Amino acid sequence: MTTQPSKNLETFDNPQSGRDYTIRFDVPEFTCLCPKTGQPDFATFQIEYVPAKLCVELKSLKLYMWSFREQGAFHEAITNEILDDIVKAIQPNFIRIRGVFNVRGGIYTTVIVEHKDQNWHAPELVNLP
Amino acid sequence: MTTQPSKNLETFDNPQSGRDYTIRFDVPEFTCLCPKTGQPDFATFQIEYVPAKLCVELKSLKLYMWSFREQGAFHEAITNEILDDIVKAIQPNFIRIRGVFNVRGGIYTTVIVEHKDQNWHAPELVNLP
Amino acid sequence: MTTQPSKNLETFDNPQSGRDYTIRFDVPEFTCLCPKTGQPDFATFQIEYVPAKLCVELKSLKLYMWSFREQGAFHEAITNEILDDIVKAIQPNFIRIRGVFNVRGGIYTTVIVEHKDQNWHAPELVNLP
Amino acid sequence: MTTQPSKNLETFDNPQSGRDYTIRFDVPEFTCLCPKTGQPDFATFQIEYVPAKLCVELKSLKLYMWSFREQGAFHEAITNEILDDIVKAIQPNFIRIRGVFNVRGGIYTTVIVEHKDQNWHAPELVNLP
Amino acid sequence: MTTQPSKNLETFDNPQSGRDYTIRFDVPEFTCLCPKTGQPDFATFQIEYVPAKLCVELKSLKLYMWSFREQGAFHEAITNEILDDIVKAIQPNFIRIRGVFNVRGGIYTTVIVEHKDQNWHAPELVNLP
Amino acid sequence: MTTQPSKNLETFDNPQSGRDYTIRFDVPEFTCLCPKTGQPDFATFQIEYVPAKLCVELKSLKLYMWSFREQGAFHEAITNEILDDIVKAIQPNFIRIRGVFNVRGGIYTTVIVEHKDQNWHAPELVNLP
Amino acid sequence: MTTQPSKNLETFDNPQSGRDYTIRFDVPEFTCLCPKTGQPDFATFQIEYVPAKLCVELKSLKLYMWSFREQGAFHEAITNEILDDIVKAIQPNFIRIRGVFNVRGGIYTTVIVEHKDQNWHAPELVNLP
Amino acid sequence: MTTQPSKNLETFDNPQSGRDYTIRFDVPEFTCLCPKTGQPDFATFQIEYVPAKLCVELKSLKLYMWSFREQGAFHEAITNEILDDIVKAIQPNFIRIRGVFNVRGGIYTTVIVEHKDQNWHAPELVNLP
Amino acid sequence: MTTQPSKNLETFDNPQSGRDYTIRFDVPEFTCLCPKTGQPDFATFQIEYVPAKLCVELKSLKLYMWSFREQGAFHEAITNEILDDIVKAIQPNFIRIRGVFNVRGGIYTTVIVEHKDQNWHAPELVNLP
Amino acid sequence: MTTQPSKNLETFDNPQSGRDYTIRFDVPEFTCLCPKTGQPDFATFQIEYVPAKLCVELKSLKLYMWSFREQGAFHEAITNEILDDIVKAIQPNFIRIRGVFNVRGGIYTTVIVEHKDQNWHAPELVNLP
């Protein structure tokens, strides 16, 4: 099995495109480089989205997250970049991404970004007791 | 006691059909097969619903979940399939299903689907402090 | 001290009937019998209510929960029955009951029922940050 | 340092009265007496409020909570009494008090009371993702 | 590396100013002095904001939090002061700060303050199930 | 399936009697009666043993634990009685039983008893780092 | 039910005096007074002992722990005093007491004392894997 | 990638056979069948061993654990069988296996077995404080 | 109340010098300076000792820990220094100190030091099951 | 600040070489490559040692752990290699290393290795109750 890191996100057809539903990925294995010092940064990403016509293929997501391993990246910028890449690949109804970065200088940073298709309306959430 | 896995979901009459209330099942023992590799997948399912005229019988639910043991299934598709089967069997006012799949390739996947009867309106939730 | 299990719920006057407030009981010690097999079932009940004119007396609640010890009861039916009994005894503005039953056949069942007096309106919840 | 339990709640001027904000106290050290048996009861209190012109002084709050040590008190009544005393002392925009009482007879009791100034409107809560 | 505590908060341009998103800092290493006794106080601060044109630079935030080390400060006042300083530096769309102070006299105090730009409207939160 | 509570502990032949090994049962569903007040008591039992020739059959253990449901029993006495019954049934090399009783009068009681066959010597425990 | 705090520890005959076993009490409801300031102190006590001829009666232990409510006591001294009182009452083979005191001045104090009858030898502990 | 369940455990040469050290596998994904009812059982296995000349290859261990999926097995017997198979494959200096089985009939069962090469002596464990 | 940081550890006579027992302090509020960068370091200290003739007075311990606030200190050296100071002040039978330092550079450091009086022999620990 | 990954472990003189004590590092940020697939592996390392004449310098340890980022490495081999490198650099009295690797193929692997100087004898551990 020869696999390489890749910016290319593969997709598959949403098997239930007539229904709004949520897909959530927790990705605890993410590392990039600090653009100031060149030293490794580590983070956990949570990605949750409501698919429209396409879904993200799981293995290609793994290779995509791997592709940042040698890339210098600021916390705020990289979280937005990942959002933009996934939006471009699958044009979801809605997507939210949390980047939870390891402590640096005694401070823990989390960045949360989201994108909503302007033609999509979130159904009212049924809150069961 | 001779029992077999079965796609047949048995039901019983809702003992309090005049009142909206919630029934929640946590099913930590679920396994199916990966349709790509044929290897076992494992998941925990949470099923919560507001019954209309019928309720799901607990033992038949166990046999139903067992029926996926030899079945190849993608995460997104199987969670939708289970929703469809239960909706067909009991036509609930509302139902939500969470499939929490074990980690594969370093990534944890959760799929959440729901169905609301179009004639049913969720009562406004009373939030006690 | 001679005490007996009893279906009789004693009450006392709400000491602050001019104000909506919440009383919550957690009852981890509940056991009844499975109506199919006659074997013991165990559950934890959470009862929360907004009193109107009357409150439930704590010791009589204990004896009331005890009264199910020799009674066969389905999960869905018994949770509704306890709700009905308490509503009848104190006619609260609002009450919600959660029955969290121990695992059977690898599945955990929770039943949540509630009752609202039709003349009572829940005050808008103040959400402090 | 000579200190005594006291029903007198001291106050100080709200240092930022032009802004709605929240002050929260967790008081795990509270004991009073059961009015029926005279035996000790124990509880944890959580007090959260939005100050208007005055704030509760922390040390006098400690002495105030201490003042219940020899006092017989029912759970529902005492939680309302503490609310009334603090409202009288600082007339806050909003206050909520939770009394979480230790288990008695196998049952855990929590009482939650709140008071809102009728001229104050809670700002809409900003829910960040 | 010579660094000094500093009240000067450095900023950088928001890399994605066209999108509302959240940045959250957890700062467990905060200490100041009690203005009454001169003894050390300790707290954890949580800062979360929606940036407008500017973001807070992480290292300067560390030096800023350090600048309180020799400063006497009441809990309520200092939490408001930190809010004011950050608002002045970056004029965010929205910011909320929690100061969680260590126990004193058996009581735990938390102060939560927030600021919203009057021209900014919080987008409706999409609640995924 | 007709089952009844029973003091009769069924056994089966140890499938690996040539090797010292441990079998551990956690039994969270145990209830008996307080011999003073007649009110229900609840406990969790942990049973761990090194079998000799016989093992305890799981279903009969369930029925045996059930047999205490209507029996009055002091904490110390009943834990010893359960030990004696199991020792009599399977004559293990070693057995230890923990009875962890629910809080009564604000105090939690645990009773731990054990029995060692006088001809059996515990092998030295290999402590891996 | 008229009960009073009492220094008198009642006992009952060990129901299984031919076997070394352990009885453990967790007492989370303990309060005394600080001998320097007169202010309340709070602690949790854990008492574990191997009975000889006598056991501590549970209700009298509750009244005994209550008897310290109005008593000034240093942490180290009071833990030793409780040990001495129980040793005098039941002359156990072995007893260990942990007093876990609530935080004062930012420091948490625990005191652990024990007593062994000089004619008693602790059996070698069987460590199951 | 075509893989099949297999009873064949592959091995590789211990890369540091001159040093006693520990390898530990946690295997939360294990399922077999109940030999009485034919219904699925689920368990978590922990395997820890001190290798001699050979180590267990990770992927073949996965296929080996998979091989029990269609096999009927009693808790005590199967844990011993897994031990025997691994001992046969790698003849380790020491090995311990814990099978932690899901609750059945309200009771949780754990079986712990181990094997020590009779020519191997466990080094005295260095306990750091 | 005027208090100052102080290197002077006050003591009091051990109230039970005829008995070996343990006193344990958890000190979560400790800060010093990094000797390389001058920036603040934070740690939690755990101190446990068996007193001989003298005990450490709690309030003076607080002032002593405070005395490091402006002091540059390496992790390994400062933990040894605190041990030496307390040994000098009270000459205990035994003392162990753990310094648990906050993360720096992504690495968490803990230093554990201890001192035993050469004429003191630790009593064999009674391990209750 | 220009820093590079480096296999060179820097040291400093043990500030208290006359006393056996423990230094423990937790390193949650470790990544290398799988030698079979070339894909990233992630692990947490715990390193604990009793220094002799030399200690490991913290920053150089960070650069050393970083040096494995592009290196292919089997779990068992790499944990032994790190042990050997640190032993070579500081020749400690004792050292133990745990490599806790992220799940692969549904199995979690931990490798624990240690080295003891043959002239060093571990002091008997004082076990306080």
Short mmCIF file of C-alpha atoms in Angstrom, two decimals, chain A residues 12 14-16 19-29 49 55-59 61-62 65 123-129, chain B residues 22 24 36 48-50 75-77 80 83-84 94 96 98 104-116 120 122 125:
data_model
loop_
_atom_site.label_atom_id
_atom_site.label_comp_id
_atom_site.label_asym_id
_atom_site.label_seq_id
_atom_site.Cartn_x
_atom_site.Cartn_y
_atom_site.Cartn_z
CA PHE A 12 -18.57 10.19 -2.91
CA ASN A 14 -24.35 11.45 -0.47
CA PRO A 15 -26.31 8.19 -0.04
CA GLN A 16 -29.32 10.04 1.43
CA ARG A 19 -32.48 14.25 4.26
CA ASP A 20 -30.48 16.75 6.34
CA TYR A 21 -28.14 14.85 8.61
CA THR A 22 -24.80 15.32 10.33
CA ILE A 23 -21.42 13.69 9.80
CA ARG A 24 -18.76 14.35 12.42
CA PHE A 25 -15.05 13.49 12.25
CA ASP A 26 -12.67 13.70 15.20
CA VAL A 27 -9.07 13.88 14.05
CA PRO A 28 -6.67 13.74 17.01
CA GLU A 29 -3.57 13.22 14.84
CA TYR A 49 -21.04 18.98 8.37
CA CYS A 55 -19.55 13.46 1.18
CA VAL A 56 -15.83 13.52 2.12
CA GLU A 57 -14.13 10.18 1.61
CA LEU A 58 -12.53 9.12 4.92
CA LYS A 59 -9.15 7.91 3.66
CA LEU A 61 -9.39 13.12 4.51
CA LYS A 62 -6.60 11.33 6.37
CA MET A 65 -4.73 16.23 7.11
CA PRO A 123 -34.09 22.86 10.35
CA GLU A 124 -35.29 23.80 13.82
CA LEU A 125 -33.57 21.47 16.25
CA VAL A 126 -35.91 19.08 18.06
CA ASN A 127 -34.77 19.16 21.68
CA LEU A 128 -35.89 15.99 23.41
CA PRO A 129 -35.99 16.25 27.21
CA THR B 22 -39.12 10.06 24.90
CA ARG B 24 -33.91 6.24 24.47
CA LYS B 36 -14.18 -2.34 1.13
CA GLU B 48 -34.17 8.12 20.79
CA TYR B 49 -37.75 8.56 19.66
CA VAL B 50 -41.14 9.97 20.54
CA HIS B 75 -21.05 4.39 7.97
CA GLU B 76 -23.31 7.00 6.38
CA ALA B 77 -25.52 4.49 4.56
CA ASN B 80 -29.71 5.98 7.42
CA LEU B 83 -33.46 4.94 10.69
CA ASP B 84 -35.59 3.95 7.72
CA PHE B 94 -39.88 11.79 15.90
CA ARG B 96 -33.00 10.47 16.02
CA ARG B 98 -26.49 8.40 16.37
CA ARG B 104 -10.26 3.88 11.59
CA GLY B 105 -7.12 5.42 10.12
CA GLY B 106 -6.79 7.64 13.19
CA ILE B 107 -10.20 9.28 12.58
CA TYR B 108 -13.41 8.82 14.60
CA THR B 109 -16.68 9.09 12.63
CA THR B 110 -20.16 9.79 13.99
CA VAL B 111 -23.30 9.95 11.84
CA ILE B 112 -26.53 11.49 13.17
CA VAL B 113 -29.81 11.16 11.30
CA GLU B 114 -33.37 11.97 12.25
CA HIS B 115 -36.95 11.78 10.97
CA LYS B 116 -39.97 13.84 12.00
CA TRP B 120 -46.26 16.28 14.41
CA ALA B 122 -42.41 19.19 18.78
CA LEU B 125 -39.06 22.29 25.59
#
